[in-house]
Amino acid sequence: MIGWIKGRLVEVLASEALIDVGGVGYALLMGPAQLLELKSRRGEEVERYVVTLMREDSLRLFGFPTALQRELFDKLLGVSGVGPKAAMAILDLFEPDQLVFTVENQDERPFTQVPGIGKKTAQRILLDLKGKLKDLGGLSLSAPTRTIGIDNGAVGHLSDARSALINLGFADKEADRVLKKFIGSEVPLDELIRLALAELKQKV
């Protein structure tokens, strides 16, 4: 089982990053926020913690910046109704301390803002993980300083804006090229989409 990878970043695709390790290219599935951050690092050495999931007809590798996120991914997969895609979406939009704080305070609202997570699944996450995350290393159990959820989260805005641009017919690479300029900004979602569209239309 592969648990960690270090190598040269070859390419960033729509849902995965290709990393060259000793002449072998590993495709790591990642969330939009991670992929957007990696766009500017092609050719550089990167490292990612990995969860290897084997099925009868496939083997998939999921990449994470920290060992803590890898552990949280495993915990989320243990919840009935939460698959790899949903677990990745949660970790792409929540900082680890945000996730634990939300679970311990039994607040279902932020989870229902994650694509693919309904109210029943959110309630199941809270029920199944209550008290099971506090012992993970590197976590703060105090209230996080960043707003939880998609509505005001910069990462969530980037992900939503990317989806909107792709739905409007723009290519993944075009959307990523424009949106990477807004990493770390607090531009509202509507304004972010408007600015991105204005720049993309100039290129047409």
PDB file of C-alpha atoms in Angstrom:
ATOM      1  CA  MET A   1       0.000   0.000   0.000  1.00  0.00           C
ATOM      2  CA  ILE A   2       1.303   3.460  -0.916  1.00  0.00           C
ATOM      3  CA  GLY A   3       1.155   5.901   2.008  1.00  0.00           C
ATOM      4  CA  TRP A   4       3.392   8.776   0.887  1.00  0.00           C
ATOM      5  CA  ILE A   5       4.844  10.055  -2.367  1.00  0.00           C
ATOM      6  CA  LYS A   6       7.606  12.534  -3.157  1.00  0.00           C
ATOM      7  CA  GLY A   7       8.505  13.448  -6.704  1.00  0.00           C
ATOM      8  CA  ARG A   8       8.338  15.960  -9.556  1.00  0.00           C
ATOM      9  CA  LEU A   9       4.945  17.411 -10.422  1.00  0.00           C
ATOM     10  CA  VAL A  10       4.429  16.653 -14.113  1.00  0.00           C
ATOM     11  CA  GLU A  11       0.872  17.844 -14.763  1.00  0.00           C
ATOM     12  CA  VAL A  12      -2.326  18.971 -13.046  1.00  0.00           C
ATOM     13  CA  LEU A  13      -5.496  17.641 -14.669  1.00  0.00           C
ATOM     14  CA  ALA A  14      -9.198  18.145 -13.963  1.00  0.00           C
ATOM     15  CA  SER A  15      -9.326  15.840 -10.946  1.00  0.00           C
ATOM     16  CA  GLU A  16      -5.793  14.548 -10.403  1.00  0.00           C
ATOM     17  CA  ALA A  17      -2.122  15.455 -10.328  1.00  0.00           C
ATOM     18  CA  LEU A  18       0.584  13.415 -12.050  1.00  0.00           C
ATOM     19  CA  ILE A  19       3.781  12.985 -10.025  1.00  0.00           C
ATOM     20  CA  ASP A  20       6.953  11.457 -11.438  1.00  0.00           C
ATOM     21  CA  VAL A  21       8.676   9.230  -8.881  1.00  0.00           C
ATOM     22  CA  GLY A  22      11.783   7.597 -10.286  1.00  0.00           C
ATOM     23  CA  GLY A  23      10.405   7.527 -13.804  1.00  0.00           C
ATOM     24  CA  VAL A  24       6.970   6.206 -12.788  1.00  0.00           C
ATOM     25  CA  GLY A  25       4.013   8.571 -13.047  1.00  0.00           C
ATOM     26  CA  TYR A  26       1.543   8.330 -10.174  1.00  0.00           C
ATOM     27  CA  ALA A  27      -1.937   9.832 -10.622  1.00  0.00           C
ATOM     28  CA  LEU A  28      -3.203  11.232  -7.311  1.00  0.00           C
ATOM     29  CA  LEU A  29      -6.848  12.191  -7.025  1.00  0.00           C
ATOM     30  CA  MET A  30      -7.300  15.536  -5.230  1.00  0.00           C
ATOM     31  CA  GLY A  31      -9.939  18.171  -4.603  1.00  0.00           C
ATOM     32  CA  PRO A  32     -10.243  21.370  -6.694  1.00  0.00           C
ATOM     33  CA  ALA A  33      -8.597  23.574  -4.057  1.00  0.00           C
ATOM     34  CA  GLN A  34      -5.493  21.386  -3.895  1.00  0.00           C
ATOM     35  CA  LEU A  35      -5.258  21.139  -7.665  1.00  0.00           C
ATOM     36  CA  LEU A  36      -5.656  24.879  -8.110  1.00  0.00           C
ATOM     37  CA  GLU A  37      -2.848  25.509  -5.638  1.00  0.00           C
ATOM     38  CA  LEU A  38      -0.559  23.065  -7.461  1.00  0.00           C
ATOM     39  CA  LYS A  39      -1.139  24.634 -10.894  1.00  0.00           C
ATOM     40  CA  SER A  40       1.769  27.036 -10.465  1.00  0.00           C
ATOM     41  CA  ARG A  41       4.185  24.328  -9.252  1.00  0.00           C
ATOM     42  CA  ARG A  42       4.647  22.244 -12.404  1.00  0.00           C
ATOM     43  CA  GLY A  43       8.168  20.876 -12.572  1.00  0.00           C
ATOM     44  CA  GLU A  44       8.768  21.339  -8.847  1.00  0.00           C
ATOM     45  CA  GLU A  45       9.288  18.625  -6.269  1.00  0.00           C
ATOM     46  CA  VAL A  46       6.140  17.983  -4.247  1.00  0.00           C
ATOM     47  CA  GLU A  47       5.105  15.455  -1.634  1.00  0.00           C
ATOM     48  CA  ARG A  48       1.721  14.112  -0.662  1.00  0.00           C
ATOM     49  CA  TYR A  49       0.363  11.663   1.882  1.00  0.00           C
ATOM     50  CA  VAL A  50      -1.654   8.987   0.132  1.00  0.00           C
ATOM     51  CA  VAL A  51      -4.643   6.747   0.780  1.00  0.00           C
ATOM     52  CA  THR A  52      -4.724   3.690  -1.496  1.00  0.00           C
ATOM     53  CA  LEU A  53      -8.190   2.315  -2.243  1.00  0.00           C
ATOM     54  CA  MET A  54      -8.454  -0.998  -4.034  1.00  0.00           C
ATOM     55  CA  ARG A  55     -11.609  -2.294  -5.633  1.00  0.00           C
ATOM     56  CA  GLU A  56     -12.224  -5.365  -7.759  1.00  0.00           C
ATOM     57  CA  ASP A  57     -11.760  -3.419 -10.958  1.00  0.00           C
ATOM     58  CA  SER A  58      -9.651  -0.423  -9.928  1.00  0.00           C
ATOM     59  CA  LEU A  59      -6.883   0.979  -7.758  1.00  0.00           C
ATOM     60  CA  ARG A  60      -7.097   4.666  -6.866  1.00  0.00           C
ATOM     61  CA  LEU A  61      -4.684   6.938  -5.018  1.00  0.00           C
ATOM     62  CA  PHE A  62      -5.951   9.959  -3.081  1.00  0.00           C
ATOM     63  CA  GLY A  63      -3.426  12.666  -2.187  1.00  0.00           C
ATOM     64  CA  PHE A  64      -3.339  15.016   0.837  1.00  0.00           C
ATOM     65  CA  PRO A  65      -0.935  17.753   1.985  1.00  0.00           C
ATOM     66  CA  THR A  66      -0.751  16.422   5.577  1.00  0.00           C
ATOM     67  CA  ALA A  67      -0.878  13.116   7.430  1.00  0.00           C
ATOM     68  CA  LEU A  68      -3.712  14.552   9.527  1.00  0.00           C
ATOM     69  CA  GLN A  69      -5.914  15.032   6.460  1.00  0.00           C
ATOM     70  CA  ARG A  70      -5.166  11.473   5.408  1.00  0.00           C
ATOM     71  CA  GLU A  71      -6.334  10.240   8.824  1.00  0.00           C
ATOM     72  CA  LEU A  72      -9.493  12.324   8.627  1.00  0.00           C
ATOM     73  CA  PHE A  73     -10.189  10.902   5.159  1.00  0.00           C
ATOM     74  CA  ASP A  74     -10.044   7.380   6.615  1.00  0.00           C
ATOM     75  CA  LYS A  75     -12.388   8.409   9.443  1.00  0.00           C
ATOM     76  CA  LEU A  76     -14.902   9.884   6.990  1.00  0.00           C
ATOM     77  CA  LEU A  77     -14.835   6.743   4.845  1.00  0.00           C
ATOM     78  CA  GLY A  78     -15.919   4.804   7.920  1.00  0.00           C
ATOM     79  CA  VAL A  79     -19.221   6.678   7.969  1.00  0.00           C
ATOM     80  CA  SER A  80     -22.039   4.875   6.147  1.00  0.00           C
ATOM     81  CA  GLY A  81     -23.044   6.794   3.039  1.00  0.00           C
ATOM     82  CA  VAL A  82     -19.789   8.730   2.715  1.00  0.00           C
ATOM     83  CA  GLY A  83     -17.701   7.596  -0.247  1.00  0.00           C
ATOM     84  CA  PRO A  84     -14.263   8.759  -1.397  1.00  0.00           C
ATOM     85  CA  LYS A  85     -15.660  11.597  -3.519  1.00  0.00           C
ATOM     86  CA  ALA A  86     -17.735  13.048  -0.672  1.00  0.00           C
ATOM     87  CA  ALA A  87     -14.916  12.615   1.851  1.00  0.00           C
ATOM     88  CA  MET A  88     -12.513  14.420  -0.472  1.00  0.00           C
ATOM     89  CA  ALA A  89     -15.014  17.241  -0.996  1.00  0.00           C
ATOM     90  CA  ILE A  90     -15.345  17.700   2.767  1.00  0.00           C
ATOM     91  CA  LEU A  91     -11.584  17.870   3.303  1.00  0.00           C
ATOM     92  CA  ASP A  92     -11.180  20.199   0.332  1.00  0.00           C
ATOM     93  CA  LEU A  93     -13.506  22.750   1.930  1.00  0.00           C
ATOM     94  CA  PHE A  94     -12.763  22.296   5.648  1.00  0.00           C
ATOM     95  CA  GLU A  95      -9.537  22.865   7.523  1.00  0.00           C
ATOM     96  CA  PRO A  96      -8.952  19.936   9.928  1.00  0.00           C
ATOM     97  CA  ASP A  97      -9.719  22.048  13.009  1.00  0.00           C
ATOM     98  CA  GLN A  98     -12.922  23.281  11.370  1.00  0.00           C
ATOM     99  CA  LEU A  99     -14.025  19.727  10.717  1.00  0.00           C
ATOM    100  CA  VAL A 100     -13.398  18.592  14.291  1.00  0.00           C
ATOM    101  CA  PHE A 101     -14.990  21.706  15.795  1.00  0.00           C
ATOM    102  CA  THR A 102     -18.112  21.181  13.672  1.00  0.00           C
ATOM    103  CA  VAL A 103     -18.396  17.507  14.633  1.00  0.00           C
ATOM    104  CA  GLU A 104     -17.856  18.102  18.340  1.00  0.00           C
ATOM    105  CA  ASN A 105     -20.448  20.886  18.348  1.00  0.00           C
ATOM    106  CA  GLN A 106     -22.895  18.717  16.367  1.00  0.00           C
ATOM    107  CA  ASP A 107     -23.518  21.403  13.760  1.00  0.00           C
ATOM    108  CA  GLU A 108     -24.929  19.814  10.604  1.00  0.00           C
ATOM    109  CA  ARG A 109     -25.313  23.039   8.602  1.00  0.00           C
ATOM    110  CA  PRO A 110     -21.735  23.307   7.231  1.00  0.00           C
ATOM    111  CA  PHE A 111     -21.797  19.693   6.006  1.00  0.00           C
ATOM    112  CA  THR A 112     -25.001  20.241   4.040  1.00  0.00           C
ATOM    113  CA  GLN A 113     -23.173  22.946   2.063  1.00  0.00           C
ATOM    114  CA  VAL A 114     -20.737  20.367   0.699  1.00  0.00           C
ATOM    115  CA  PRO A 115     -21.715  19.042  -2.761  1.00  0.00           C
ATOM    116  CA  GLY A 116     -23.209  15.546  -2.437  1.00  0.00           C
ATOM    117  CA  ILE A 117     -23.883  15.767   1.309  1.00  0.00           C
ATOM    118  CA  GLY A 118     -27.558  15.899   2.320  1.00  0.00           C
ATOM    119  CA  LYS A 119     -29.083  16.434   5.738  1.00  0.00           C
ATOM    120  CA  LYS A 120     -29.305  12.727   6.608  1.00  0.00           C
ATOM    121  CA  THR A 121     -25.690  12.079   5.673  1.00  0.00           C
ATOM    122  CA  ALA A 122     -24.599  15.166   7.619  1.00  0.00           C
ATOM    123  CA  GLN A 123     -26.435  13.880  10.698  1.00  0.00           C
ATOM    124  CA  ARG A 124     -24.811  10.474  10.283  1.00  0.00           C
ATOM    125  CA  ILE A 125     -21.348  12.059  10.121  1.00  0.00           C
ATOM    126  CA  LEU A 126     -22.007  13.932  13.357  1.00  0.00           C
ATOM    127  CA  LEU A 127     -23.334  10.831  15.088  1.00  0.00           C
ATOM    128  CA  ASP A 128     -20.602   8.449  13.939  1.00  0.00           C
ATOM    129  CA  LEU A 129     -17.606  10.757  14.465  1.00  0.00           C
ATOM    130  CA  LYS A 130     -18.579  12.456  17.723  1.00  0.00           C
ATOM    131  CA  GLY A 131     -15.683  11.972  20.161  1.00  0.00           C
ATOM    132  CA  LYS A 132     -13.578  10.002  17.660  1.00  0.00           C
ATOM    133  CA  LEU A 133     -11.469  12.842  16.246  1.00  0.00           C
ATOM    134  CA  LYS A 134     -10.199  14.592  19.354  1.00  0.00           C
ATOM    135  CA  ASP A 135      -7.225  12.280  19.833  1.00  0.00           C
ATOM    136  CA  LEU A 136      -5.748  12.872  16.383  1.00  0.00           C
ATOM    137  CA  GLY A 137      -2.435  14.716  16.568  1.00  0.00           C
ATOM    138  CA  GLY A 138      -2.042  18.325  15.469  1.00  0.00           C
ATOM    139  CA  LEU A 139      -5.637  19.388  16.067  1.00  0.00           C
ATOM    140  CA  SER A 140      -6.961  22.449  17.833  1.00  0.00           C
ATOM    141  CA  LEU A 141     -10.333  22.033  19.515  1.00  0.00           C
ATOM    142  CA  SER A 142     -10.942  25.755  19.931  1.00  0.00           C
ATOM    143  CA  ALA A 143     -13.228  27.678  17.600  1.00  0.00           C
ATOM    144  CA  PRO A 144     -11.480  28.093  14.217  1.00  0.00           C
ATOM    145  CA  THR A 145     -10.632  31.609  13.125  1.00  0.00           C
ATOM    146  CA  ARG A 146     -11.792  31.054   9.530  1.00  0.00           C
ATOM    147  CA  THR A 147     -15.479  30.907   8.710  1.00  0.00           C
ATOM    148  CA  ILE A 148     -16.678  27.340   8.235  1.00  0.00           C
ATOM    149  CA  GLY A 149     -18.516  26.401   5.072  1.00  0.00           C
ATOM    150  CA  ILE A 150     -18.739  27.368   1.453  1.00  0.00           C
ATOM    151  CA  ASP A 151     -20.701  30.615   1.648  1.00  0.00           C
ATOM    152  CA  ASN A 152     -17.834  32.763   2.925  1.00  0.00           C
ATOM    153  CA  GLY A 153     -14.847  30.476   2.460  1.00  0.00           C
ATOM    154  CA  ALA A 154     -12.337  31.540  -0.163  1.00  0.00           C
ATOM    155  CA  VAL A 155     -11.588  27.928  -1.073  1.00  0.00           C
ATOM    156  CA  GLY A 156     -15.275  27.175  -1.503  1.00  0.00           C
ATOM    157  CA  HIS A 157     -15.699  30.238  -3.710  1.00  0.00           C
ATOM    158  CA  LEU A 158     -12.865  29.123  -5.961  1.00  0.00           C
ATOM    159  CA  SER A 159     -14.364  25.661  -6.292  1.00  0.00           C
ATOM    160  CA  ASP A 160     -17.851  27.018  -7.001  1.00  0.00           C
ATOM    161  CA  ALA A 161     -16.526  29.573  -9.488  1.00  0.00           C
ATOM    162  CA  ARG A 162     -14.525  26.872 -11.284  1.00  0.00           C
ATOM    163  CA  SER A 163     -17.638  24.704 -11.624  1.00  0.00           C
ATOM    164  CA  ALA A 164     -19.656  27.671 -12.889  1.00  0.00           C
ATOM    165  CA  LEU A 165     -17.089  28.550 -15.558  1.00  0.00           C
ATOM    166  CA  ILE A 166     -16.827  24.959 -16.753  1.00  0.00           C
ATOM    167  CA  ASN A 167     -20.639  24.720 -16.918  1.00  0.00           C
ATOM    168  CA  LEU A 168     -20.594  27.843 -19.082  1.00  0.00           C
ATOM    169  CA  GLY A 169     -18.415  26.036 -21.584  1.00  0.00           C
ATOM    170  CA  PHE A 170     -14.908  27.150 -20.650  1.00  0.00           C
ATOM    171  CA  ALA A 171     -12.133  24.556 -20.509  1.00  0.00           C
ATOM    172  CA  ASP A 172     -10.642  23.388 -17.201  1.00  0.00           C
ATOM    173  CA  LYS A 173      -7.291  24.950 -18.020  1.00  0.00           C
ATOM    174  CA  GLU A 174      -8.875  28.312 -18.895  1.00  0.00           C
ATOM    175  CA  ALA A 175     -10.833  28.417 -15.639  1.00  0.00           C
ATOM    176  CA  ASP A 176      -7.788  27.422 -13.565  1.00  0.00           C
ATOM    177  CA  ARG A 177      -5.547  29.974 -15.262  1.00  0.00           C
ATOM    178  CA  VAL A 178      -7.858  32.822 -14.311  1.00  0.00           C
ATOM    179  CA  LEU A 179      -8.905  31.636 -10.864  1.00  0.00           C
ATOM    180  CA  LYS A 180      -5.399  30.943  -9.554  1.00  0.00           C
ATOM    181  CA  LYS A 181      -4.965  34.734  -9.371  1.00  0.00           C
ATOM    182  CA  PHE A 182      -7.606  34.829  -6.640  1.00  0.00           C
ATOM    183  CA  ILE A 183      -6.142  32.168  -4.301  1.00  0.00           C
ATOM    184  CA  GLY A 184      -6.280  33.571  -0.781  1.00  0.00           C
ATOM    185  CA  SER A 185      -8.576  36.461  -1.695  1.00  0.00           C
ATOM    186  CA  GLU A 186     -11.946  37.147  -0.075  1.00  0.00           C
ATOM    187  CA  VAL A 187     -13.781  38.260  -3.223  1.00  0.00           C
ATOM    188  CA  PRO A 188     -17.515  37.331  -3.020  1.00  0.00           C
ATOM    189  CA  LEU A 189     -18.558  34.473  -5.298  1.00  0.00           C
ATOM    190  CA  ASP A 190     -20.690  36.586  -7.676  1.00  0.00           C
ATOM    191  CA  GLU A 191     -17.912  39.130  -8.078  1.00  0.00           C
ATOM    192  CA  LEU A 192     -15.327  36.368  -8.541  1.00  0.00           C
ATOM    193  CA  ILE A 193     -17.329  34.827 -11.388  1.00  0.00           C
ATOM    194  CA  ARG A 194     -17.905  38.257 -12.962  1.00  0.00           C
ATOM    195  CA  LEU A 195     -14.187  39.125 -12.893  1.00  0.00           C
ATOM    196  CA  ALA A 196     -13.213  35.719 -14.264  1.00  0.00           C
ATOM    197  CA  LEU A 197     -15.750  35.952 -17.084  1.00  0.00           C
ATOM    198  CA  ALA A 198     -14.561  39.435 -18.007  1.00  0.00           C
ATOM    199  CA  GLU A 199     -10.973  38.229 -18.360  1.00  0.00           C
ATOM    200  CA  LEU A 200     -11.934  35.062 -20.224  1.00  0.00           C
ATOM    201  CA  LYS A 201     -14.067  36.990 -22.720  1.00  0.00           C
ATOM    202  CA  GLN A 202     -11.098  39.263 -23.478  1.00  0.00           C
ATOM    203  CA  LYS A 203      -9.204  36.174 -24.663  1.00  0.00           C
ATOM    204  CA  VAL A 204     -11.992  35.035 -27.006  1.00  0.00           C
TER     205      VAL A 204
END
